[in-house]
Amino acid sequence: MQELIRRRRRAGFVGRDVERAAFRANFGVAPEDERHRFLFHVHGNAGVGKTFLVRELEQVARETGAVTAYVDESVGSVPEAMAGISRQFAAQGHRFKELERLLAAHRERRHEAEAALVAMPEPASEGPSAGSMVAARAGLAGLGMVPGVGALAGALDAAQLAQGADRLRAGLSARFRNQEDVQLVLAPERVLTPVLLGELADLASRVPWIVLFFDTYERTGPFLDGWLHEVMTGDLHGSLPATVVVVTAGQHSFDTARWGGFADFVADVPLGPFTEAETRGLLAGKGVVAEPVVEEVLRLTGGLPVLVSTLAEQRPADPDDVGDPSATAVERFLRWEHDPVRRAVALACALPRTLDMDVFRAAVECPDEEAEALFAWLRGLPFVDDRGDRVRYHHLVREPMLRLQRRRSPRGWTERHARLAEVFASWREESEESEETRKPHEFRSDEEWRELRLAESYHSMCASPRTALATVSADIVSACSHGDDVVRRWVRLVADVGEDADAEAVRTYGRALTEAFADGGVAGLLQSLLSRARGDERWRAEAWAHRGDALGRAGDYERALDNYDRALALDPDLVRAHRARAVTRGAMGDYDAAISGLDRVTALEPDNAYNVILRGEHHRIARHHAEAMRDLDEGIRLDPTSDFAWASRGATRLSLGELDLALADLNRALDLKPDYAWALARRARVWRAFGDHERRLADLDRAIPLQPDWAWGLCERGDALRTAGRDEEALADYDRALALDPDYASAYASRGASLANLGRDEEALADLDRALELKPSYAWAAEWRMTVCRRLGVHTRAR
């Protein structure tokens, strides 16, 4: 049925002959020919028929044998766009298996990060001196509780953060099994794009053309444009096959600052209203040729394609059938539909933002035996965009339909939206019941739950804007834990309701949130929420805590602490704020304050194993070995599956000299999590104590690829190589460690030792001087410097 509908609608496509001809002709020009265009950008104001033209161009491309994919604003990120492309290619018989695998891994890893599961701690150095502070803080970074950054920010203070974003992102490596998992969360495009390009290259060897369509580019461009520009003009991720043609369509012309230098391969396709000739041609194609009728259509539509097409479908035979100028757009769209049931269906289905069969039934409440036929009729309307699994109205048609219903029956408007809100709420609750093993706060990590909650919130706000605003504000706060693309959808929700419900307070609120998010990200958005919204102190406390996380992500620990204090002033028992404040204190090197704060956390949640383990790890870093063992024993009792707890207790036992017990604990941690880099590095220290240098080096060789930008791990492996007499190789690891952390005293001392072993005494002396400058009490470095000074004949310095 859907294919017949598409054929019928396409058969009636009239106009844009020049644009279609130019696009078709491009397939007859070889990519090597300078006349060939690799990119077509369709742009124009809303309602000029961009989507109609794009869909027609897609059919033109398929007639040439091309494999095509269509992406619009239903995606919210580059990975989602890739997923859409992959699904559509698979439907045409061309699966991208490796891309599918990585996209599935991306979703899984992203979910793990969002759920804030227990993260891996990085190690502390041998002592709490100033020179070892970096390593000590690295232990906190692996906890996954440093505000806003998960497994990283505790490893760095503000000065170090300024040294580069690469070091900041590197710390999240401790959170996942391997470096690919880290990149799938932090920079998924880096992992996915080369695979996509490889899949496209393979497909290009089997088909004549590949055409990618990106519609509603005014919405998708902010996150797709830079990526698309790099894919098409750069070689960072690989090469795009020459037989790929890209079509973008949006309200705005291309950014000349980005694309201006590539005009020779871009075809600019500006669209305006239909010319009179195009309008007349479309009407004639539908049998509308009476001049008075044509003139009335020209006058009422101004050549706007979506209106011309809608009126042409009704085949008016008399000017009176077209309607008078004061008639609403809705009456013009439905004037020729005399069946009152169908008219009511068309109006009712304008209320949801998108429809599938289930939503259709909820909106229309018709008998089951009639639903299929009515839904098929609805999908065939010219102003309904059929997207396969879902349909939606063109906004130029939906907006007047909404306006008509608001004004005609305010009570009916409220009742219909309230009923739809109840339906979506019931579906959301069903999805929650089907996930009995998950905690309530995890539901927002589930895409199905989010979609249902968004729809429920939309209709709740349309029914009662002011009443629902506080609940939606709380959801926006919760969304801040799940990435910018999720937050953006919730902010857009408020803006959409302001327009659709004509609610000035919501419109103003939505505009403020949109601007705050665009200008200041999550921190700015939360500040706007807190300054404007009033409501339940619980969600306001959560908002302050989330804002503290965002500030922590930027390394602004002092302001983060202030935000946590504000959260606790509103809700003194908010555990996440107490915990985040404590870990922030630890990240700043104040372990006594951190442990005191975690005492409060464990008092509030005594049976939460993670809280106890977290306090045990802080005791370990502070060298409170007895207290660390107490907490870690209890944490393992509460959660025997915590690899974090086993590894931390193994490290504590190593410090106590209990080598056999330490080895057993670290083995257990690695049984639970085989790619646990920090546990491997700690076990390497146990092997060192046993004198087993081969196993020591083997564990470090496994750990480093899992976390390649890990200064401490690189220094550890450098030490293992130096001990094995492989000083040249050791130097490479020390160099990388110091590039990542220029103030790493141990790396300077170790490099100095290797340089001395190689007879490069002047260079060795410089490194050992720097190590002792950073850490004056560093006895091992002082001993090496004494040896080097004596060899150089500097006896006074040696003494």
Coordinates of C-alpha atoms in Angstrom, one line a residue, residues 130-131 743 745 748 765-778 781-782 785 797:
A130 CA 53.8 17.7 46.0
G131 CA 55.6 15.9 43.3
D743 CA 55.4 18.1 35.9
A745 CA 58.7 14.1 39.0
Y748 CA 62.0 12.8 35.1
L765 CA 71.7 15.4 35.3
A766 CA 69.2 17.9 33.9
D767 CA 66.3 15.4 34.3
L768 CA 67.3 14.5 37.9
D769 CA 67.6 18.2 38.8
R770 CA 64.1 18.8 37.5
A771 CA 62.8 15.8 39.5
L772 CA 64.3 17.2 42.7
E773 CA 63.0 20.7 41.9
L774 CA 59.5 19.2 41.7
K775 CA 59.9 16.9 44.7
P776 CA 62.9 18.0 47.0
S777 CA 62.5 15.0 49.3
Y778 CA 62.8 12.5 46.4
A781 CA 66.4 10.8 42.5
A782 CA 69.0 12.3 44.9
R785 CA 72.0 12.5 40.9
R797 CA 77.3 18.8 44.2

